[in-house]
Short mmCIF file of C-alpha atoms and ligand atoms in Angstrom, two decimals:
data_model
loop_
_atom_site.label_atom_id
_atom_site.label_comp_id
_atom_site.label_asym_id
_atom_site.label_seq_id
_atom_site.Cartn_x
_atom_site.Cartn_y
_atom_site.Cartn_z
CA MET A 1 -19.29 17.22 34.77
CA SER A 2 -16.37 14.78 34.35
CA ALA A 3 -13.04 16.13 33.07
CA GLN A 4 -12.24 15.44 29.43
CA ARG A 5 -9.98 12.42 28.95
CA THR A 6 -6.48 13.10 27.60
CA PHE A 7 -5.09 10.22 25.53
CA ASP A 8 -1.38 9.58 25.23
CA ILE A 9 -1.74 9.54 21.46
CA ALA A 10 -4.43 10.29 18.89
CA VAL A 11 -4.04 8.58 15.52
CA ILE A 12 -6.08 10.11 12.72
CA GLY A 13 -6.93 7.77 9.82
CA ALA A 14 -7.57 4.01 9.98
CA GLY A 15 -6.00 2.92 6.73
CA VAL A 16 -3.16 0.44 6.90
CA PHE A 17 -0.66 3.01 8.25
CA GLY A 18 -2.94 4.37 10.99
CA ALA A 19 -4.27 0.94 11.97
CA TRP A 20 -0.80 -0.54 12.49
CA THR A 21 0.42 2.64 14.24
CA ALA A 22 -2.45 2.46 16.74
CA TRP A 23 -1.86 -1.27 17.19
CA HIS A 24 1.87 -0.91 17.95
CA LEU A 25 1.29 2.03 20.30
CA ALA A 26 -1.35 0.08 22.22
CA LYS A 27 1.00 -2.90 22.45
CA ARG A 28 3.48 -0.56 24.12
CA GLY A 29 0.87 0.34 26.74
CA GLN A 30 -0.14 3.76 25.39
CA SER A 31 -3.69 5.03 25.67
CA VAL A 32 -4.71 5.57 22.05
CA VAL A 33 -7.71 7.01 20.26
CA LEU A 34 -8.03 6.10 16.57
CA ILE A 35 -10.23 8.52 14.67
CA GLU A 36 -11.49 7.72 11.18
CA ALA A 37 -13.82 9.70 8.93
CA TYR A 38 -15.39 6.83 6.97
CA GLY A 39 -14.36 3.40 8.30
CA PRO A 40 -11.28 1.12 8.32
CA GLY A 41 -10.32 0.16 4.73
CA HIS A 42 -13.42 1.88 3.28
CA SER A 43 -14.05 1.97 -0.45
CA ARG A 44 -12.44 5.40 -1.04
CA ALA A 45 -9.30 4.70 1.03
CA SER A 46 -6.05 3.67 -0.63
CA SER A 47 -6.15 0.60 1.61
CA GLY A 48 -9.73 -0.20 0.60
CA ASP A 49 -9.26 -2.67 -2.24
CA GLU A 50 -9.67 -6.45 -1.95
CA THR A 51 -6.02 -7.33 -2.51
CA ARG A 52 -2.51 -5.85 -2.37
CA ILE A 53 0.81 -7.38 -3.41
CA ILE A 54 3.53 -8.07 -0.89
CA ARG A 55 6.84 -8.58 -2.70
CA MET A 56 10.43 -8.28 -1.61
CA GLY A 57 11.92 -7.05 -4.90
CA TYR A 58 12.63 -3.30 -5.00
CA GLY A 59 15.55 -3.11 -7.44
CA ALA A 60 18.62 -1.77 -5.65
CA ASP A 61 16.48 -0.33 -2.85
CA GLU A 62 17.47 -2.40 0.15
CA LEU A 63 15.55 -0.27 2.63
CA TYR A 64 12.16 -1.29 1.24
CA THR A 65 13.25 -4.91 0.70
CA ARG A 66 14.14 -5.15 4.38
CA TRP A 67 10.91 -3.43 5.42
CA SER A 68 8.93 -5.89 3.27
CA GLN A 69 10.70 -8.82 4.89
CA ARG A 70 9.99 -7.46 8.34
CA SER A 71 6.39 -6.65 7.49
CA LEU A 72 5.65 -10.04 5.93
CA ALA A 73 6.87 -11.76 9.08
CA LYS A 74 4.68 -9.47 11.18
CA TRP A 75 1.60 -9.90 8.98
CA LYS A 76 1.99 -13.69 9.17
CA GLU A 77 2.46 -13.62 12.93
CA PHE A 78 -0.60 -11.38 13.31
CA PHE A 79 -2.79 -13.61 11.10
CA ALA A 80 -1.61 -16.71 12.97
CA GLU A 81 -2.40 -15.13 16.34
CA THR A 82 -5.81 -13.85 15.26
CA LYS A 83 -6.57 -17.07 13.32
CA GLN A 84 -7.28 -15.44 9.96
CA ALA A 85 -6.10 -16.48 6.51
CA LEU A 86 -5.54 -13.05 4.96
CA PHE A 87 -2.15 -13.70 3.34
CA LEU A 88 -1.97 -15.92 0.26
CA GLU A 89 1.45 -17.23 -0.71
CA THR A 90 0.84 -17.07 -4.45
CA GLY A 91 4.48 -16.37 -5.28
CA VAL A 92 5.47 -13.20 -7.15
CA LEU A 93 6.89 -13.35 -10.67
CA TRP A 94 8.97 -10.46 -12.05
CA LEU A 95 9.35 -10.28 -15.83
CA ALA A 96 11.85 -8.09 -17.65
CA GLY A 97 12.51 -7.27 -21.29
CA GLU A 98 15.77 -6.37 -23.00
CA ASP A 99 16.52 -3.78 -20.35
CA ASP A 100 16.81 -6.03 -17.33
CA LEU A 101 19.09 -3.79 -15.26
CA ARG A 102 16.53 -3.52 -12.50
CA LEU A 103 15.99 -7.29 -12.42
CA GLY A 104 19.74 -7.71 -11.89
CA GLN A 105 19.64 -5.15 -9.08
CA THR A 106 16.69 -6.93 -7.49
CA LYS A 107 18.60 -10.20 -7.65
CA ALA A 108 21.65 -8.70 -5.93
CA THR A 109 19.52 -7.10 -3.19
CA LEU A 110 17.51 -10.26 -2.54
CA LYS A 111 20.76 -12.22 -2.24
CA ARG A 112 22.17 -9.71 0.22
CA CYS A 113 18.98 -9.87 2.28
CA SER A 114 18.76 -13.70 2.11
CA VAL A 115 15.40 -13.67 0.33
CA PRO A 116 14.89 -16.94 -1.57
CA PHE A 117 14.20 -16.56 -5.28
CA GLU A 118 14.42 -18.50 -8.50
CA GLU A 119 15.77 -17.26 -11.82
CA LEU A 120 13.88 -18.30 -14.95
CA ASN A 121 15.06 -17.83 -18.51
CA ARG A 122 12.66 -17.38 -21.37
CA ASP A 123 12.39 -21.14 -22.10
CA ALA A 124 11.74 -22.01 -18.48
CA LEU A 125 9.11 -19.27 -18.27
CA ALA A 126 7.28 -20.47 -21.38
CA LYS A 127 7.27 -24.02 -20.09
CA ARG A 128 6.01 -23.17 -16.63
CA TYR A 129 3.48 -20.49 -17.63
CA PRO A 130 1.96 -21.37 -21.03
CA GLN A 131 -0.90 -18.96 -20.16
CA ILE A 132 1.39 -15.94 -20.62
CA GLY A 133 2.46 -14.34 -23.91
CA PHE A 134 6.17 -13.62 -23.39
CA GLU A 135 6.72 -11.34 -26.38
CA GLY A 136 9.57 -8.95 -25.50
CA VAL A 137 10.30 -10.74 -22.21
CA LYS A 138 13.88 -11.89 -21.70
CA ALA A 139 14.10 -13.08 -18.13
CA GLY A 140 12.13 -13.72 -14.98
CA LEU A 141 12.63 -13.90 -11.25
CA PHE A 142 10.25 -15.72 -8.94
CA GLU A 143 9.79 -14.99 -5.21
CA PRO A 144 8.11 -18.20 -3.98
CA HIS A 145 7.21 -16.94 -0.49
CA SER A 146 5.71 -13.59 -1.42
CA GLY A 147 2.10 -13.08 -2.44
CA VAL A 148 -1.10 -11.22 -1.71
CA LEU A 149 -2.69 -9.60 1.33
CA LEU A 150 -6.49 -9.50 1.47
CA ALA A 151 -6.22 -5.78 2.03
CA ARG A 152 -9.41 -4.20 3.34
CA ARG A 153 -10.16 -7.19 5.54
CA ALA A 154 -6.61 -7.13 6.89
CA VAL A 155 -6.98 -3.47 7.88
CA ALA A 156 -10.31 -4.18 9.58
CA ALA A 157 -8.66 -7.08 11.43
CA VAL A 158 -5.81 -4.89 12.69
CA VAL A 159 -8.28 -2.25 13.90
CA GLU A 160 -10.37 -4.89 15.62
CA ASP A 161 -7.32 -6.29 17.39
CA ALA A 162 -6.15 -2.78 18.31
CA MET A 163 -9.54 -2.23 19.97
CA ARG A 164 -9.10 -5.50 21.84
CA LEU A 165 -5.80 -4.04 23.08
CA GLY A 166 -7.69 -1.00 24.38
CA VAL A 167 -7.66 1.46 21.48
CA ASP A 168 -10.69 3.76 21.51
CA TYR A 169 -12.01 3.80 17.90
CA ARG A 170 -14.19 6.73 16.85
CA THR A 171 -15.89 7.86 13.66
CA ALA A 172 -15.21 11.55 13.07
CA GLN A 173 -13.57 13.89 10.61
CA VAL A 174 -10.65 15.73 12.16
CA LEU A 175 -9.84 19.32 11.20
CA GLU A 176 -6.35 20.76 10.77
CA PRO A 177 -4.96 21.72 14.19
CA LYS A 178 -4.45 25.45 14.49
CA GLY A 179 -1.58 27.48 15.93
CA THR A 180 2.09 26.75 16.43
CA GLY A 181 4.08 25.02 19.15
CA ARG A 182 2.30 22.45 21.24
CA VAL A 183 -1.17 21.20 20.28
CA GLU A 184 -3.37 20.31 23.25
CA GLN A 185 -6.43 19.10 21.38
CA ILE A 186 -7.90 18.62 17.94
CA ALA A 187 -11.40 19.42 16.74
CA THR A 188 -13.71 17.38 14.56
CA SER A 189 -16.15 18.63 11.93
CA SER A 190 -19.02 17.95 14.33
CA GLY A 191 -17.49 20.17 17.01
CA GLU A 192 -16.05 17.46 19.28
CA ARG A 193 -12.62 18.11 20.85
CA ILE A 194 -10.13 15.36 21.52
CA ALA A 195 -7.11 15.91 23.77
CA ALA A 196 -3.86 13.94 23.52
CA GLY A 197 -0.16 14.21 24.18
CA GLN A 198 0.80 13.51 20.56
CA PHE A 199 -1.12 13.40 17.27
CA VAL A 200 -0.32 11.20 14.27
CA PHE A 201 -2.05 12.13 11.02
CA ALA A 202 -2.11 8.94 8.90
CA CYS A 203 -4.52 10.36 6.35
CA GLY A 204 -3.04 8.82 3.18
CA PRO A 205 -4.22 10.68 0.05
CA TRP A 206 -6.12 13.13 2.27
CA LEU A 207 -2.95 14.53 3.88
CA GLY A 208 -2.83 17.40 1.39
CA LYS A 209 -6.46 18.26 2.12
CA VAL A 210 -5.96 18.23 5.89
CA PHE A 211 -2.73 20.27 5.73
CA PRO A 212 -3.15 22.33 2.53
CA GLY A 213 -0.42 24.81 3.42
CA ILE A 214 2.37 22.31 3.99
CA LEU A 215 1.29 19.19 2.12
CA GLY A 216 -1.18 20.44 -0.50
CA SER A 217 1.57 20.54 -3.12
CA ARG A 218 3.62 17.63 -1.71
CA VAL A 219 1.14 14.74 -1.74
CA PHE A 220 -0.10 13.84 -5.23
CA PRO A 221 -3.21 11.60 -5.17
CA SER A 222 -3.28 9.97 -8.62
CA ARG A 223 -6.26 8.15 -10.14
CA GLN A 224 -5.60 4.42 -10.64
CA GLU A 225 -7.98 2.05 -12.42
CA VAL A 226 -8.10 -1.68 -11.74
CA PHE A 227 -9.81 -4.40 -13.79
CA PHE A 228 -10.82 -8.00 -13.16
CA PHE A 229 -11.22 -10.29 -16.18
CA GLY A 230 -13.57 -13.27 -15.85
CA ILE A 231 -11.95 -16.68 -16.25
CA PRO A 232 -13.64 -19.17 -18.64
CA GLY A 233 -15.83 -21.71 -16.78
CA GLY A 234 -13.94 -24.72 -15.48
CA ASP A 235 -10.54 -23.18 -16.31
CA THR A 236 -8.05 -23.33 -13.43
CA ARG A 237 -4.99 -22.11 -15.36
CA PHE A 238 -5.25 -18.59 -13.94
CA ALA A 239 -5.73 -19.56 -10.30
CA PRO A 240 -2.99 -20.30 -7.76
CA PRO A 241 -0.90 -22.45 -7.68
CA SER A 242 -0.82 -22.59 -11.52
CA PHE A 243 -0.63 -18.82 -11.84
CA PRO A 244 1.31 -16.35 -9.68
CA THR A 245 1.09 -12.67 -8.84
CA TRP A 246 3.11 -10.90 -11.54
CA LEU A 247 4.78 -7.62 -12.46
CA ILE A 248 6.08 -6.84 -15.94
CA GLN A 249 8.67 -4.13 -15.41
CA GLY A 250 9.04 -2.55 -18.85
CA ASP A 251 5.26 -2.49 -19.36
CA GLU A 252 4.58 -0.98 -15.89
CA VAL A 253 1.73 -3.43 -15.53
CA TYR A 254 0.98 -5.82 -12.67
CA GLY A 255 -1.69 -8.26 -11.68
CA MET A 256 -2.83 -11.15 -9.60
CA PRO A 257 -4.22 -14.59 -10.21
CA ASP A 258 -7.88 -15.50 -9.82
CA ILE A 259 -8.30 -15.01 -6.06
CA GLU A 260 -11.65 -15.77 -4.42
CA SER A 261 -13.03 -16.23 -7.96
CA ARG A 262 -12.93 -12.50 -8.70
CA GLY A 263 -11.04 -13.07 -11.99
CA LEU A 264 -7.58 -12.05 -13.20
CA LYS A 265 -6.72 -8.69 -11.63
CA ILE A 266 -4.74 -6.26 -13.76
CA ALA A 267 -3.71 -2.60 -13.56
CA PHE A 268 -1.36 -0.13 -15.15
CA ASP A 269 1.11 1.28 -12.67
CA HIS A 270 1.74 4.66 -14.30
CA HIS A 271 0.21 7.57 -12.49
CA GLY A 272 -3.19 8.82 -13.59
CA GLU A 273 -4.53 12.33 -13.21
CA ILE A 274 -4.47 14.11 -9.83
CA VAL A 275 -7.78 13.62 -8.05
CA ASP A 276 -9.69 14.42 -4.88
CA PRO A 277 -10.13 11.16 -2.91
CA ASP A 278 -13.51 12.28 -1.56
CA THR A 279 -15.13 13.05 -4.87
CA GLN A 280 -13.33 11.36 -7.79
CA SER A 281 -15.52 9.06 -9.89
CA ARG A 282 -15.14 5.38 -9.06
CA MET A 283 -16.24 4.32 -12.54
CA VAL A 284 -13.43 3.22 -14.86
CA SER A 285 -12.95 5.14 -18.10
CA PRO A 286 -13.87 3.54 -21.46
CA GLU A 287 -10.38 4.52 -22.80
CA MET A 288 -8.56 2.61 -20.07
CA ALA A 289 -10.90 -0.38 -20.51
CA VAL A 290 -9.90 -0.54 -24.19
CA MET A 291 -6.18 -0.27 -23.36
CA VAL A 292 -6.33 -2.95 -20.70
CA ARG A 293 -8.33 -5.30 -22.90
CA LYS A 294 -5.75 -4.95 -25.68
CA TYR A 295 -3.00 -5.69 -23.20
CA VAL A 296 -4.79 -8.75 -21.83
CA ALA A 297 -5.27 -10.10 -25.38
CA ARG A 298 -1.50 -9.80 -25.96
CA ARG A 299 -0.26 -11.20 -22.66
CA PHE A 300 -3.02 -13.67 -21.80
CA PRO A 301 -4.43 -14.84 -25.15
CA ALA A 302 -6.92 -17.27 -23.53
CA LEU A 303 -8.64 -14.23 -21.97
CA ARG A 304 -8.84 -12.28 -25.24
CA ASP A 305 -12.66 -12.21 -25.14
CA ALA A 306 -13.09 -12.53 -21.38
CA PRO A 307 -15.64 -10.20 -19.82
CA ILE A 308 -14.61 -7.47 -17.38
CA VAL A 309 -16.39 -8.75 -14.29
CA GLU A 310 -15.35 -6.14 -11.71
CA THR A 311 -13.51 -2.83 -11.58
CA ARG A 312 -12.07 -0.55 -8.91
CA VAL A 313 -10.86 3.02 -8.99
CA CYS A 314 -8.47 4.00 -6.24
CA GLN A 315 -5.75 6.59 -5.78
CA TYR A 316 -2.05 6.36 -5.03
CA GLU A 317 -0.86 8.84 -2.40
CA ASN A 318 2.41 9.80 -4.06
CA THR A 319 5.20 11.86 -2.67
CA SER A 320 7.53 13.50 -5.18
CA ASN A 321 9.79 10.44 -5.49
CA GLY A 322 7.80 7.62 -3.86
CA ASP A 323 9.53 7.61 -0.48
CA PHE A 324 7.20 7.60 2.53
CA LEU A 325 6.53 10.76 4.49
CA ILE A 326 6.95 10.06 8.20
CA ASP A 327 8.01 13.15 10.06
CA ARG A 328 7.06 15.73 12.61
CA HIS A 329 5.04 18.77 11.59
CA PRO A 330 7.54 21.62 11.11
CA GLU A 331 5.58 24.08 13.29
CA LYS A 332 3.69 21.85 15.73
CA GLU A 333 6.02 19.92 17.96
CA ASN A 334 3.68 17.05 18.90
CA VAL A 335 1.98 16.56 15.51
CA TRP A 336 3.26 13.90 13.09
CA PHE A 337 2.59 12.88 9.50
CA ALA A 338 2.58 9.19 8.49
CA GLY A 339 1.76 8.73 4.82
CA GLY A 340 3.07 8.97 1.30
CA GLY A 341 2.67 5.24 0.64
CA SER A 342 2.98 6.16 -3.06
CA GLY A 343 1.27 3.10 -4.52
CA HIS A 344 3.54 0.62 -2.73
CA GLY A 345 2.86 1.24 0.95
CA PHE A 346 0.27 -1.35 1.90
CA LYS A 347 2.65 -4.25 2.46
CA HIS A 348 4.76 -2.08 4.78
CA GLY A 349 1.95 -1.31 7.25
CA PRO A 350 3.46 -3.30 10.15
CA ALA A 351 6.93 -1.76 9.69
CA VAL A 352 5.49 1.74 9.35
CA GLY A 353 3.53 1.34 12.60
CA GLU A 354 6.63 0.09 14.36
CA TYR A 355 8.77 2.94 12.98
CA VAL A 356 6.26 5.62 14.00
CA THR A 357 6.05 4.08 17.47
CA GLY A 358 9.86 4.20 17.75
CA GLN A 359 9.84 7.86 16.74
CA LEU A 360 7.15 8.82 19.23
CA LEU A 361 8.13 6.75 22.23
CA ASP A 362 11.85 6.13 21.96
CA GLY A 363 13.16 9.09 19.97
CA ALA A 364 14.62 6.46 17.61
CA ALA A 365 16.92 7.58 14.80
CA ALA A 366 14.96 8.97 11.87
CA GLU A 367 15.37 7.75 8.29
CA GLN A 368 16.28 10.82 6.25
CA ARG A 369 14.40 9.51 3.20
CA PHE A 370 11.10 9.79 5.08
CA SER A 371 11.65 13.40 6.13
CA LEU A 372 9.45 16.28 5.02
CA SER A 373 12.54 18.16 3.84
CA THR A 374 13.09 15.59 1.08
CA LYS A 375 9.56 15.99 -0.30
CA GLU A 376 9.48 18.20 -3.38
CA THR A 377 6.57 19.90 -5.09
CA VAL A 378 7.38 18.36 -8.49
CA GLN A 379 7.08 14.62 -9.09
CA LYS A 380 10.20 12.63 -10.01
CA ARG A 381 9.30 9.04 -9.29
CA ALA A 382 12.27 6.98 -8.12
CA VAL A 383 10.71 4.21 -6.01
CA TYR A 384 8.81 1.41 -7.79
C1 FAD B 401 -4.76 0.69 -7.19
C2 FAD B 401 -3.74 0.58 -6.10
C3 FAD B 401 -2.91 -0.51 -6.05
C4 FAD B 401 -1.96 -0.63 -5.05
N1 FAD B 401 -1.21 -1.75 -4.98
C5 FAD B 401 -0.38 -1.95 -3.96
C6 FAD B 401 0.26 -3.20 -3.80
O1 FAD B 401 0.05 -4.12 -4.60
N2 FAD B 401 1.08 -3.38 -2.74
C7 FAD B 401 1.30 -2.39 -1.83
O2 FAD B 401 2.07 -2.61 -0.90
N3 FAD B 401 0.68 -1.19 -1.94
C8 FAD B 401 -0.16 -0.95 -2.96
N4 FAD B 401 -0.84 0.23 -3.08
C9 FAD B 401 -0.56 1.32 -2.14
C10 FAD B 401 -1.24 1.13 -0.80
O3 FAD B 401 -2.54 0.66 -0.97
C11 FAD B 401 -1.19 2.44 -0.03
O4 FAD B 401 0.15 2.91 0.02
C12 FAD B 401 -1.71 2.29 1.39
O5 FAD B 401 -2.93 1.61 1.42
C13 FAD B 401 -1.85 3.66 2.04
O6 FAD B 401 -2.42 3.51 3.31
P1 FAD B 401 -2.74 4.78 4.21
O7 FAD B 401 -3.16 4.25 5.53
O8 FAD B 401 -1.61 5.75 4.16
O9 FAD B 401 -3.94 5.53 3.45
P2 FAD B 401 -5.52 5.17 3.39
O10 FAD B 401 -5.73 3.73 3.29
O11 FAD B 401 -6.14 6.02 2.35
O12 FAD B 401 -6.03 5.60 4.80
C14 FAD B 401 -6.14 6.96 5.18
C15 FAD B 401 -7.36 7.06 6.07
O13 FAD B 401 -7.40 8.36 6.67
C16 FAD B 401 -8.76 8.72 6.77
N5 FAD B 401 -8.84 10.18 6.89
C17 FAD B 401 -8.38 11.08 6.01
N6 FAD B 401 -8.60 12.34 6.44
C18 FAD B 401 -9.20 12.21 7.64
C19 FAD B 401 -9.68 13.16 8.59
N7 FAD B 401 -9.57 14.49 8.38
N8 FAD B 401 -10.24 12.71 9.73
C20 FAD B 401 -10.38 11.36 9.96
N9 FAD B 401 -9.94 10.42 9.07
C21 FAD B 401 -9.36 10.85 7.93
C22 FAD B 401 -9.37 8.23 5.47
O14 FAD B 401 -10.77 8.10 5.55
C23 FAD B 401 -8.66 6.90 5.30
O15 FAD B 401 -9.38 5.82 5.83
C24 FAD B 401 -1.81 0.39 -4.08
C25 FAD B 401 -2.65 1.50 -4.12
C26 FAD B 401 -3.62 1.60 -5.11
C27 FAD B 401 -4.53 2.79 -5.13
#
């Protein structure tokens, strides 16, 4: 009987964080096994939707602005190398009401980070975007080079390229590693054992289920409903380049133009109820459908009677304040967590993978904000 193979690193979870982590590790010559319960970017994963926004604006939060810049460059390089058009430069439009403190902070941060943007006052907005109802909006900021990632396909593409680089991809559900100190191998629900030098659990909203003791009360998977409104036949006003990706700060609502003819995408950003990502219903609620329809009628009057043509129900994987969780397990020296994307993590996949790789291979300096010790058991959202 042949001896069991020991990988340098096992990555558990092939969402955007795990996929990019495996990719970067393989690029650095590590032998990597990537283990996923359902499939890369599957329909229950946080990375499993059609589209995700990549924007540079993060208020005063320079860390995430810089990570977005770095990640966008990496996404574009990756898509160019693999000859895939999975980034759409739709531009991203921020709109603010009377309280535009955050817009001012975003402006200052973008300037400091040399991100190009355009300021638009109310008149300029109304002239450029007659499709939008600007009631209560005072000012706007436009990031011309930001846009949308075709999310689930992008994750699948990263996994495919990681496999080309030698990553061993397997379908299995991994159980919580037992004991303290050094972990030699992990077990799957079907009884398989996989040995590695280090283990990275990139399980997104499942982290609390895999590590109930440590993370059960520190990762908050919240139900988020997404709607697509059908555009009237022959109407191109809601498609790029006429219409951008947009976020309306005071309303906590965001959306995207008509991409791949799926309709206008729109969602409320406030956190829904805490859910189980395996079992929560993927049907939208009638109450939310009514709320969203009312909102669409106010902001996009031409779509007042538009049909809802598609819906999605996903979950954010929130930490207490929205900062990522990328840290070593407190009792298992070679086990790591990489998660806590908190509803804004997708765009950062390339930078997360690079950061985790630096932690594992180079002992690079750790960012305190990502540490387990900063993760509370009560939610106080601070990152948007
Ligand atoms: C509605 C919605 C809108 C969003 N919008 C944006 C946006 O516009 N821009 C943005 O940047 N971000 C956005 N996000 C956030 C972003 O999608 C997430 O932060 C990101 O996708 C998280 O990726 P992940 O790899 O950590 O988790 P996931 O994608 O959930 O991946 C985790 C994977 O781990 C696997 N797994 C779990 N447990 C096990 C196990 N025991 N064994 C094996 N495999 C396991 C799961 O099957 C899953 O595939 C949004 C999220 C939602 C829900």
